[in-house]
CSV table of C-alpha atoms and ligand atoms in Angstrom, one decimal:
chain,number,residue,atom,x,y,z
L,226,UNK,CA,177.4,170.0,184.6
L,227,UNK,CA,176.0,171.1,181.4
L,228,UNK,CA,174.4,167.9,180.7
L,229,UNK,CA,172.4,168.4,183.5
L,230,UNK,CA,170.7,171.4,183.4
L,231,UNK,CA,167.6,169.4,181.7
L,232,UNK,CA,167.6,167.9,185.6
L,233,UNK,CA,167.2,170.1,188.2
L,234,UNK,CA,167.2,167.7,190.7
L,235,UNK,CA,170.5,165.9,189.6
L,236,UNK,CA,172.4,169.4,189.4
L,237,UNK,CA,171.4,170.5,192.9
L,238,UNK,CA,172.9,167.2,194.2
L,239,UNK,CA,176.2,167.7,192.0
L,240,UNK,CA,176.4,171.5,192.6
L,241,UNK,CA,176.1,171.1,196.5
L,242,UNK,CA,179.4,168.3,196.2
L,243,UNK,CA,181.0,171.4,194.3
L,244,UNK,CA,180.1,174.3,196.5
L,245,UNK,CA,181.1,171.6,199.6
L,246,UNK,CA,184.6,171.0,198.2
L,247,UNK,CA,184.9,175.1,198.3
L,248,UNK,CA,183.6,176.0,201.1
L,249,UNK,CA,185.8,175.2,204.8
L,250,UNK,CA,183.6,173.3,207.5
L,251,UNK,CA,182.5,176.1,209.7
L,252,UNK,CA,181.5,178.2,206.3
L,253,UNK,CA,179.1,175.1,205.4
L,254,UNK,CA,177.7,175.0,208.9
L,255,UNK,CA,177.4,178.1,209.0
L,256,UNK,CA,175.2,178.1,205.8
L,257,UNK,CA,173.3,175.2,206.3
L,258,UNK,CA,171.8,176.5,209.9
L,259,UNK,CA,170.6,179.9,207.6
L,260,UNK,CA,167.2,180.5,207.1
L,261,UNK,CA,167.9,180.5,203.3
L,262,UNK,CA,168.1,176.8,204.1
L,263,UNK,CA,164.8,176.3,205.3
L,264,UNK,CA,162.4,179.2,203.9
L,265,UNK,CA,159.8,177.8,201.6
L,266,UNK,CA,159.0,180.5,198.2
L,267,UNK,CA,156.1,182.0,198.6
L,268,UNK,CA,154.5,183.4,195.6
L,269,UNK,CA,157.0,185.8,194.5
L,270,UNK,CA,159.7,183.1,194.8
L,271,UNK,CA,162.2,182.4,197.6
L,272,UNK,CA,163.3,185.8,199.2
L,273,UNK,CA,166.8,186.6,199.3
L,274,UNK,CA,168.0,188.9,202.0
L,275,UNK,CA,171.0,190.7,201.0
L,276,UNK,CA,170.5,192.5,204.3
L,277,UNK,CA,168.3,193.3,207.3
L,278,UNK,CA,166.6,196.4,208.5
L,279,UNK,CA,166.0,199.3,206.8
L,280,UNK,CA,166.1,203.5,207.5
L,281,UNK,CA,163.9,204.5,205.3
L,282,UNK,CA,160.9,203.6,207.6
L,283,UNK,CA,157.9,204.0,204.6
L,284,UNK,CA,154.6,204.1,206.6
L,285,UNK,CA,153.3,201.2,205.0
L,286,UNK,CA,156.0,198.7,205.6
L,287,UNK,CA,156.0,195.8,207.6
L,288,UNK,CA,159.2,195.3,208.4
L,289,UNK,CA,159.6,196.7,211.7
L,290,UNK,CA,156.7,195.0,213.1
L,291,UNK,CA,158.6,191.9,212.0
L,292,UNK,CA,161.2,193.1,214.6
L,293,UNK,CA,163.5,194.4,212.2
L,294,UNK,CA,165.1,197.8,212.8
L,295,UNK,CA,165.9,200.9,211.1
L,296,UNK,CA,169.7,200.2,210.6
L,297,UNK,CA,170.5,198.3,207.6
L,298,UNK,CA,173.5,195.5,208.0
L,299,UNK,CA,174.3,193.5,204.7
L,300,UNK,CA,173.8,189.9,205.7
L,301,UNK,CA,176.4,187.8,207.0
L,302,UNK,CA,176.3,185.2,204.2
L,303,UNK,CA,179.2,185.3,201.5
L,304,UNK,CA,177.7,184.8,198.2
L,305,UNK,CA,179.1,181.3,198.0
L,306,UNK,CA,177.7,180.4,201.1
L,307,UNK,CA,174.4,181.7,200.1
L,308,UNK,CA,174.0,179.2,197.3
L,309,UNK,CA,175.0,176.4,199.4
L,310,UNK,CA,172.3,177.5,201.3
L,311,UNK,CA,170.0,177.2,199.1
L,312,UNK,CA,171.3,173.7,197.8
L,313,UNK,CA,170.6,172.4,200.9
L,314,UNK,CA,166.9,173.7,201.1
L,315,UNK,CA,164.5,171.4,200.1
L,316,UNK,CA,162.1,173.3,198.1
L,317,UNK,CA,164.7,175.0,196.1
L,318,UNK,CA,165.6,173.9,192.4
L,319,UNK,CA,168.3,175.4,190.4
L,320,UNK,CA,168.1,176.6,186.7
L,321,UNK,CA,165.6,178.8,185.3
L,322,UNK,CA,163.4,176.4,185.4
L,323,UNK,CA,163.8,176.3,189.1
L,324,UNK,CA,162.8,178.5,192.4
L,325,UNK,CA,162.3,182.5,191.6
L,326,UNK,CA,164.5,184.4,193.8
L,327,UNK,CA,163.3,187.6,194.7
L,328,UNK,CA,165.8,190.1,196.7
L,329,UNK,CA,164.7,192.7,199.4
L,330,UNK,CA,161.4,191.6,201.8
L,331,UNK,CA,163.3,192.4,204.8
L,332,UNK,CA,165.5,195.2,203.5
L,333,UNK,CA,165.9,197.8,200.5
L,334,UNK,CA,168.5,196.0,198.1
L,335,UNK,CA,169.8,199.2,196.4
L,336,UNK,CA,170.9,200.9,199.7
L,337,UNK,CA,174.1,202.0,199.7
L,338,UNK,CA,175.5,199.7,201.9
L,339,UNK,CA,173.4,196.8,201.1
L,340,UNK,CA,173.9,196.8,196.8
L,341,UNK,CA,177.7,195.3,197.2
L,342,UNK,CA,176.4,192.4,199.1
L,343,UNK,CA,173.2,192.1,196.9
L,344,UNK,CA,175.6,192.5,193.7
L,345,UNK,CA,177.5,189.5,195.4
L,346,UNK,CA,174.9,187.2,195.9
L,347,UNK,CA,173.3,187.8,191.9
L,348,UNK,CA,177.2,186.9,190.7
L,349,UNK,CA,177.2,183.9,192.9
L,350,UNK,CA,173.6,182.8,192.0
L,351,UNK,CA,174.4,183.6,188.0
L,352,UNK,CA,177.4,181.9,188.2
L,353,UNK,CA,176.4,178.6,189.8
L,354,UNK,CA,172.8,178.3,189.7
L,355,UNK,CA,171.1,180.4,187.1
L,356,UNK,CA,167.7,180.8,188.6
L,357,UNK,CA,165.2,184.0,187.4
L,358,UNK,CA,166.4,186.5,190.1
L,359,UNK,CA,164.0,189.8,190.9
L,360,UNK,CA,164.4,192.6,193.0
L,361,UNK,CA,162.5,195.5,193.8
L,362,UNK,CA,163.3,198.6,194.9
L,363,UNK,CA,162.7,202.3,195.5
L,364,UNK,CA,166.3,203.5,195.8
L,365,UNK,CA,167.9,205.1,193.1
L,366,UNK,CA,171.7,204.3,191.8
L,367,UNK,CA,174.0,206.0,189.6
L,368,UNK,CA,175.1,205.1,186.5
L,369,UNK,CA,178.1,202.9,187.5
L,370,UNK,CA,175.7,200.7,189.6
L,371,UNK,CA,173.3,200.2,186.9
L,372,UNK,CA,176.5,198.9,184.8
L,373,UNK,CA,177.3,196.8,187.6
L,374,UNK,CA,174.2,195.4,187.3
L,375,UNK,CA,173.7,194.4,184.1
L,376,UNK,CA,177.1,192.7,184.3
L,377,UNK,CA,176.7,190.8,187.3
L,378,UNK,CA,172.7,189.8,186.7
L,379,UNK,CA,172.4,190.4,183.1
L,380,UNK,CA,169.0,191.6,181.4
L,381,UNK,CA,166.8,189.6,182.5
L,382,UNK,CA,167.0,190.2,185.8
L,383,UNK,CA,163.2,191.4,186.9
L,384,UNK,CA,163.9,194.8,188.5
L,385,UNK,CA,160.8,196.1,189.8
L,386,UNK,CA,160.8,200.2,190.6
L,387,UNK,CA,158.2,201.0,193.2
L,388,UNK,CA,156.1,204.1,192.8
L,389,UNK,CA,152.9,204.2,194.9
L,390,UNK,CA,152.1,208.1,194.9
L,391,UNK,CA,153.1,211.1,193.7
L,392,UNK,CA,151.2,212.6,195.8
L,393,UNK,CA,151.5,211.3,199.1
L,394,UNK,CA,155.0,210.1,199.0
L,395,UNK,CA,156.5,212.7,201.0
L,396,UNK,CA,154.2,211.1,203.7
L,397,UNK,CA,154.4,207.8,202.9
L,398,UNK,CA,157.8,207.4,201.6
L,399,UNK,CA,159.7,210.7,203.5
L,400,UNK,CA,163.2,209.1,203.7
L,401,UNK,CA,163.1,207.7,200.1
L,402,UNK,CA,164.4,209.6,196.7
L,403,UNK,CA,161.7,210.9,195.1
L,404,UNK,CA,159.7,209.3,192.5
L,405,UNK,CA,160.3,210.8,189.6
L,406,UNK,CA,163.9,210.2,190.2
L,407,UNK,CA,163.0,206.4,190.5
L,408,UNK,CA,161.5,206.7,187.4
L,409,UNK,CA,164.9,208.4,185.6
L,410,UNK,CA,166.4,205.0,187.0
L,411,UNK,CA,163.4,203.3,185.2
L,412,UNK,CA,164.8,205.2,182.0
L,413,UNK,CA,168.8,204.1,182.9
L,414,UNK,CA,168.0,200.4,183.5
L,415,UNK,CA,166.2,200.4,180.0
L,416,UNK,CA,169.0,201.7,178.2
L,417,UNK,CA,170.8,199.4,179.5
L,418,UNK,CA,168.7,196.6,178.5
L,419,UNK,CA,166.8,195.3,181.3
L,420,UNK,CA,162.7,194.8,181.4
L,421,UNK,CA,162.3,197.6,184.3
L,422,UNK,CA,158.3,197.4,185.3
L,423,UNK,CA,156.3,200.2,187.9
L,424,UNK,CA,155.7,198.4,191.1
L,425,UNK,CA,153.0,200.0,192.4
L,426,UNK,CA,152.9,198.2,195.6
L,427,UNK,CA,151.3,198.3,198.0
L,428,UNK,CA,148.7,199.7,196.2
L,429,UNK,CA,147.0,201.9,198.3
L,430,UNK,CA,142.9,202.7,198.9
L,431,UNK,CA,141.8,205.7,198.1
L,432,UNK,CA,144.2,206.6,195.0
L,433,UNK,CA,143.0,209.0,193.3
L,434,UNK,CA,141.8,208.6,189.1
L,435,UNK,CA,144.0,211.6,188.6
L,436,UNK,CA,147.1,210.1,190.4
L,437,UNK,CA,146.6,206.6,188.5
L,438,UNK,CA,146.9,209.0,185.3
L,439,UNK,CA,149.8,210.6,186.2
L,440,UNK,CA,151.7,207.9,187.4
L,441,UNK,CA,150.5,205.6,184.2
L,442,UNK,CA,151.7,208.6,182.1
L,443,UNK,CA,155.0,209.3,184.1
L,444,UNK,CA,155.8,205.1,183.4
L,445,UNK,CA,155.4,205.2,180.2
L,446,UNK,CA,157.3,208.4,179.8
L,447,UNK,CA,160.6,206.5,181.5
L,448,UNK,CA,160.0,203.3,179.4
L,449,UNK,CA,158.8,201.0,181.6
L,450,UNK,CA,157.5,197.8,180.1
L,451,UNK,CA,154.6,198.1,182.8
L,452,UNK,CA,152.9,197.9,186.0
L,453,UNK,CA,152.4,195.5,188.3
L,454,UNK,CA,150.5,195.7,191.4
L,455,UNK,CA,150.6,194.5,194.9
L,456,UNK,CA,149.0,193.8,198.5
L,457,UNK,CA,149.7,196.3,201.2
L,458,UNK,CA,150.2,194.4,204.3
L,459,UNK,CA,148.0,195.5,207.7
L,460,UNK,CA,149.3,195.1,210.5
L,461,UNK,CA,147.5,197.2,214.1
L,462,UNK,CA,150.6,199.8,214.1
L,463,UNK,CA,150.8,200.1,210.2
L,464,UNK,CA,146.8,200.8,210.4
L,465,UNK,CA,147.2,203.9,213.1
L,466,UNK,CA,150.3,205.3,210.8
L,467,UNK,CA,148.7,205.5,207.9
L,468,UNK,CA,145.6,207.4,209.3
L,469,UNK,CA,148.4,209.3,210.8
L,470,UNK,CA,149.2,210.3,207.4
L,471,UNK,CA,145.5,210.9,206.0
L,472,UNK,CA,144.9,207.4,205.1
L,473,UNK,CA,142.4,205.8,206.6
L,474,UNK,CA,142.3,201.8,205.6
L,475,UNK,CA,139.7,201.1,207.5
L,476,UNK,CA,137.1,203.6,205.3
L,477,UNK,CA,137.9,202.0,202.1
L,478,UNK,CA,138.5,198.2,203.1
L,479,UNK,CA,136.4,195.8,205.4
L,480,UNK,CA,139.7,194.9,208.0
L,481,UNK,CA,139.1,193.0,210.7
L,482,UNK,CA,140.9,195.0,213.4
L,483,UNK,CA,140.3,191.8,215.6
L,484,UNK,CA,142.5,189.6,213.5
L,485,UNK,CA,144.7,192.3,213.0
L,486,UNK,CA,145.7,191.8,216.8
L,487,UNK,CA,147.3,189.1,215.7
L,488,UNK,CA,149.6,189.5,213.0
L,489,UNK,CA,149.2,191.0,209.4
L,490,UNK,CA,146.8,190.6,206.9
L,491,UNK,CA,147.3,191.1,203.8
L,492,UNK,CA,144.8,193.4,201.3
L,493,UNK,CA,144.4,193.3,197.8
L,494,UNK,CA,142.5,196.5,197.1
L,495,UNK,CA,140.9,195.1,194.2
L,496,UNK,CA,137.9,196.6,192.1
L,497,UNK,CA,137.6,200.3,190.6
L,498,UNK,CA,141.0,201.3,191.7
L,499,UNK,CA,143.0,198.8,190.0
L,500,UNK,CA,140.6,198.0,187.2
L,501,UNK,CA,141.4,201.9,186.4
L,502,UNK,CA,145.1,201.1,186.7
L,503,UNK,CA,144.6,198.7,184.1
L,504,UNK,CA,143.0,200.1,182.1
L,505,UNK,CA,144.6,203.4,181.7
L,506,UNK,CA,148.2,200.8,181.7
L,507,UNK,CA,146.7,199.1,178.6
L,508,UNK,CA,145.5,201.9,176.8
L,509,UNK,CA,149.3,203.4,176.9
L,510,UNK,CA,150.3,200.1,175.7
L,511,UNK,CA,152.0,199.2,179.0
L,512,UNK,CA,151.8,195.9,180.2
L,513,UNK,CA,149.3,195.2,182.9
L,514,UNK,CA,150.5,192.4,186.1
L,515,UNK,CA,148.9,191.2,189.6
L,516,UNK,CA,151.8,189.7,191.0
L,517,UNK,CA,155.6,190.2,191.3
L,518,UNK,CA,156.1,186.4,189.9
L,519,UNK,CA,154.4,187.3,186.8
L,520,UNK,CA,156.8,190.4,185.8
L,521,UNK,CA,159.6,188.0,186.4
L,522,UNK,CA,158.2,185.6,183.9
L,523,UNK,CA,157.6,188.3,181.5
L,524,UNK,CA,161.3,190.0,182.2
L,525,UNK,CA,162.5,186.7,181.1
L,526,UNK,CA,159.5,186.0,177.9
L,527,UNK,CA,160.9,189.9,176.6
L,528,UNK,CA,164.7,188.8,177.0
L,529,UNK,CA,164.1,185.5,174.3
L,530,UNK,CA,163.0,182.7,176.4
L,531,UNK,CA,159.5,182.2,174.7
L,532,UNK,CA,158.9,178.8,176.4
L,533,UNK,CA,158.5,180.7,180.1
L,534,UNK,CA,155.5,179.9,182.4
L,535,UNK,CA,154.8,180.7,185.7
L,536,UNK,CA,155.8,178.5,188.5
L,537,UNK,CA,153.2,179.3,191.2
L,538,UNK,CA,150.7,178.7,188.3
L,539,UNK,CA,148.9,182.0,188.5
L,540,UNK,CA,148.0,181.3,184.8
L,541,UNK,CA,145.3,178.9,186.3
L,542,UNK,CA,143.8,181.6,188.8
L,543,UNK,CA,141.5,183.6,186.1
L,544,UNK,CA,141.9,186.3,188.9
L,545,UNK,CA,145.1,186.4,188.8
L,546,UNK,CA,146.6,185.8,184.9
L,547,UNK,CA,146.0,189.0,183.2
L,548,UNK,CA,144.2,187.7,179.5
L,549,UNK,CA,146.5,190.2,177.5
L,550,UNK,CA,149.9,189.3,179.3
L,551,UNK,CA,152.3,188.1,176.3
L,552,UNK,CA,153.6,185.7,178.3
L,553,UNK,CA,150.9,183.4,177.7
L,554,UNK,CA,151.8,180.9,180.4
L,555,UNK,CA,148.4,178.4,180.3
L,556,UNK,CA,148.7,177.6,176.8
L,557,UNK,CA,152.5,176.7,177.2
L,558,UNK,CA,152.0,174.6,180.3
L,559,UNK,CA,149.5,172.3,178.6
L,560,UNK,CA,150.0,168.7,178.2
L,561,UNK,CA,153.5,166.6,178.7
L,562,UNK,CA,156.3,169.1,179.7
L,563,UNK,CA,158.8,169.7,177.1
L,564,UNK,CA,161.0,171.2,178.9
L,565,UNK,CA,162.7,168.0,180.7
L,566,UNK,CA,163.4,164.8,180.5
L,567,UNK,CA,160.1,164.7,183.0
L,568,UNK,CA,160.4,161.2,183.9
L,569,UNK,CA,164.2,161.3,185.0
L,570,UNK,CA,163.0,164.5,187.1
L,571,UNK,CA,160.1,162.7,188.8
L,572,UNK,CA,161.9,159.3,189.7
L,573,UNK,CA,165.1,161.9,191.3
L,574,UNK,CA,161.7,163.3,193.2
L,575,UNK,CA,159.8,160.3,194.0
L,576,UNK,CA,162.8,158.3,194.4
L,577,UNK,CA,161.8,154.9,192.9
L,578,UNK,CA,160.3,154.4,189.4
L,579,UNK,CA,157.0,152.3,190.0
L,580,UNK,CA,155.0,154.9,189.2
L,581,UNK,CA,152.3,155.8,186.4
L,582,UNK,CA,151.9,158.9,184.9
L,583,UNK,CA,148.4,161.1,182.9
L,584,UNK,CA,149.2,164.4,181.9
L,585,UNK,CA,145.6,165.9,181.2
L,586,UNK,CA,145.4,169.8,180.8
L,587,UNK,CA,147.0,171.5,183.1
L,588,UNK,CA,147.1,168.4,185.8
L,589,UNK,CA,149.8,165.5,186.1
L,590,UNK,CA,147.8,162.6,188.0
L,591,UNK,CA,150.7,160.0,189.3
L,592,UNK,CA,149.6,156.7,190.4
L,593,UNK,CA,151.7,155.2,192.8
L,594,UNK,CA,151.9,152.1,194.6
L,595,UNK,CA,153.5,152.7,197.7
L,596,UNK,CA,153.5,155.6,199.8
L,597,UNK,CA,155.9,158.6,200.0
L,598,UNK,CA,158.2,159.4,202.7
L,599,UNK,CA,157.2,163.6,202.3
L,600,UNK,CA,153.9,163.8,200.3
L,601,UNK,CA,153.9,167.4,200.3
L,602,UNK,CA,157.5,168.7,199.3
L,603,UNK,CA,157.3,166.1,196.3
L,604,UNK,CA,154.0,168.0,195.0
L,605,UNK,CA,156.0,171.3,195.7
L,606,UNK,CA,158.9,170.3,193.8
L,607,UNK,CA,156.6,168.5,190.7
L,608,UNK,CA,154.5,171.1,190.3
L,609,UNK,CA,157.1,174.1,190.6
L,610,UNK,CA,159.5,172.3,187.9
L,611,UNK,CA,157.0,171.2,185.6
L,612,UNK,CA,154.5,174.2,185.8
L,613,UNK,CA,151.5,171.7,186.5
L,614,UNK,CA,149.2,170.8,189.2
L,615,UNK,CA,150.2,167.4,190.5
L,616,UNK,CA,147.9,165.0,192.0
L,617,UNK,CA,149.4,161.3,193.5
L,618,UNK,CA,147.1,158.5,193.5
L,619,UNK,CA,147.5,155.5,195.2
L,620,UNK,CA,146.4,152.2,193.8
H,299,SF4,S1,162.3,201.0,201.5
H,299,SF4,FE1,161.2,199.0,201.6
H,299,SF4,S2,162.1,197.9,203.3
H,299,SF4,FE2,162.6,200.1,203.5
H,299,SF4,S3,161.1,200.9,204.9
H,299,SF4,FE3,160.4,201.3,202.8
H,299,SF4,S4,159.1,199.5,202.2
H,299,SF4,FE4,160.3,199.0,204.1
H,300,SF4,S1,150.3,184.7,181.4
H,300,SF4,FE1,149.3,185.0,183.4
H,300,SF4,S2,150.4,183.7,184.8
H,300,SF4,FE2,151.7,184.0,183.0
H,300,SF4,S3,153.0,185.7,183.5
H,300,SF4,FE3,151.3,186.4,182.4
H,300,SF4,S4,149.8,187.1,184.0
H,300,SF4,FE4,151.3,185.7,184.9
């Protein structure tokens, strides 16, 4: 199996006879019908759900608007099954190379009776697929958990600790441990060797200069490597709780309460608030992100793999890549990849070899001369693996 990590596409096919020949009928079924089967990664990666639901009911979350409820149940998938179904969905490679995995969305990973089923899922995924794994969280564990941890995901899992007040968490946050007890966990998972980063997501309108001090000051206090920052997702009943707790969205941001009506929208609160975040995160010598992705990169960049880049190619977004990230993604992911044999990976994709290929820049053109069966999942797949824009041409 070895000889094929430098082929993602080749090792899904030959991990998925392996997981077959261990899993019994009904478990396969079972696992091929899951949602992990299907999902497409967005740009944080594929999302893992170690569980559904959640009690700690955080004003700002989304969650139970997605019909999700405030009990937690770990998810019915054994660990095994989970990576069978991931071998069967069609957007998801193996390796590090292949899909970011990125644990919570519909649940809090670290709660009590969600972290054995989340610990089981990072063995199984370890053990037989070896993808860049990521959770967030704002639970805190004890020391045996943390140990757990690094034994089951080692330290480069991307474990992101979100803080988004200090202020207003007992609003906001009310059933979650405080923050400055996340941040002792910030302190324990860096002993222990991981890359821990300040999530500070969503990030909310209205925070205060002061408050971005404090909380830039407390995350460099607990050794965090940094702070990344993320969308807060509106949705019409996440819109009248917040003004219920004092914050009123729709003062600091231009939402469209229409389009609200139906569904979520999500808000980047861009501008002063988080140029000041960055700011006062550089001048402490943190390191400054936009997007969960981009810590999972770096998680793996500080733990020795140098050649990392990022697959939803943020680096080409001049929004989005932050200019002093040490990652460096856009002058890695120039030119012919190195990091496969990229013509074996793109006849597995395409499926025949009459094909042409120009790497220039940042952009693989591919001249073909017949069409493909699914256009679309072959760009996905090209351009996740090899870090590139892809563009097929027909001749
Ligand atoms: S802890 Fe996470 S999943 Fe749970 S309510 Fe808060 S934001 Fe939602
Ligand atoms: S270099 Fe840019 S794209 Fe790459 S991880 Fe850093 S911020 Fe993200």
């Amino acid at each position: 199996m070895i000889t094929l990590i430098n082929n993602p596409v080749q090792l899904k096919r030959e991990l998925l006879k392996v997981v077959q020949k261990e899993l019994k009928d009904e478990e396969l079924k079972v696992a091929k019908s899951d949602w992990h089967s299907r999902r497409k990664p967005i740009g944080c990666g594929l999302t893992i759900h170690p569980g559904i639901g959640c009690p700690m009911q955080c004003s700002y979350c989304y969650i139970y608007d997605m019909g999700f409820s405030v009990h937690a149940t770990p998810y019915s998938l054994s660990g095994l099954q989970l990576v069978a179904a991931l071998l069967f969905n069609k957007y998801f490679y193996p390796t590090r190379w292949g899909t970011y995995l990125a644990f919570g969305s519909v649940t809090e990973p670290f709660l009590p009776n969600i972290l054995p089923k989340t610990l089981e899922y990072l063995k199984a995924i370890v053990e037989y697929l070896g993808n860049p794994c990521q959770v967030s969280t704002k639970m805190v564990i004890n020391d045996e958990n943390v140990d757990k941890l690094a034994r089951v995901g080692g330290s480069k899992l991307s474990i992101l600790v979100t803080v988004t007040s200090l202020s207003q968490y007992v609003y906001l946050e009310r059933r979650a441990p405080h923050p400055l007890k996340r941040l002792e966990l910030v302190s324990k998972l860096r002993r222990k060797g991981f890359k821990p980063f300040i999530f500070i997501r969503p990030l909310l309108p209205g925070l205060r200069a002061e408050e971005v001090d404090e909380i830039v000051e407390q995350a460099k206090a607990s050794g965090a490597y940094g702070i990344v920052v993320g969308n807060l997702r509106l949705s019409p009943n996440i819109v009248k709780r917040l003004i219920s707790e004092g914050i009123d969205v729709t003062k600091y941001l231009r939402v469209d309460l229409g389009k609200l009506k139906s569904g979520f929208v999500d808000v980047r609160v861009d501008g002063d608030t988080q140029t000041l975040i960055r700011e006062r995160a550089l001048s402490k010598g943190l390191i400054f992100l936009r997007r969960a992705c981009c810590a999972n990169t770096v998680s793996q960049l500080l733990s020795g793999y140098n050649d990392v880049a990022c697959p939803s190619l943020c680096f080409l977004n001049e929004k989005v890549c932050e200019k002093s990230c040490p990652s460096q993604c856009k002058v890695k992911a120039g030119g012919e990849p190195k990091q496969f044999n990229f013509h074996e990976v793109i006849r597995e994709v395409l499926g025949f070899d009459e094909y042409e290929v120009e790497v220039e820049g940042h952009t693989m053109y591919i001249k073909l001369k017949k069409p493909l069966r699914d256009e679309k999942s072959a760009s996905f797949a090209l351009s996740y693996l090899f870090r590139r824009r892809i563009r097929f041409i027909y001749e």
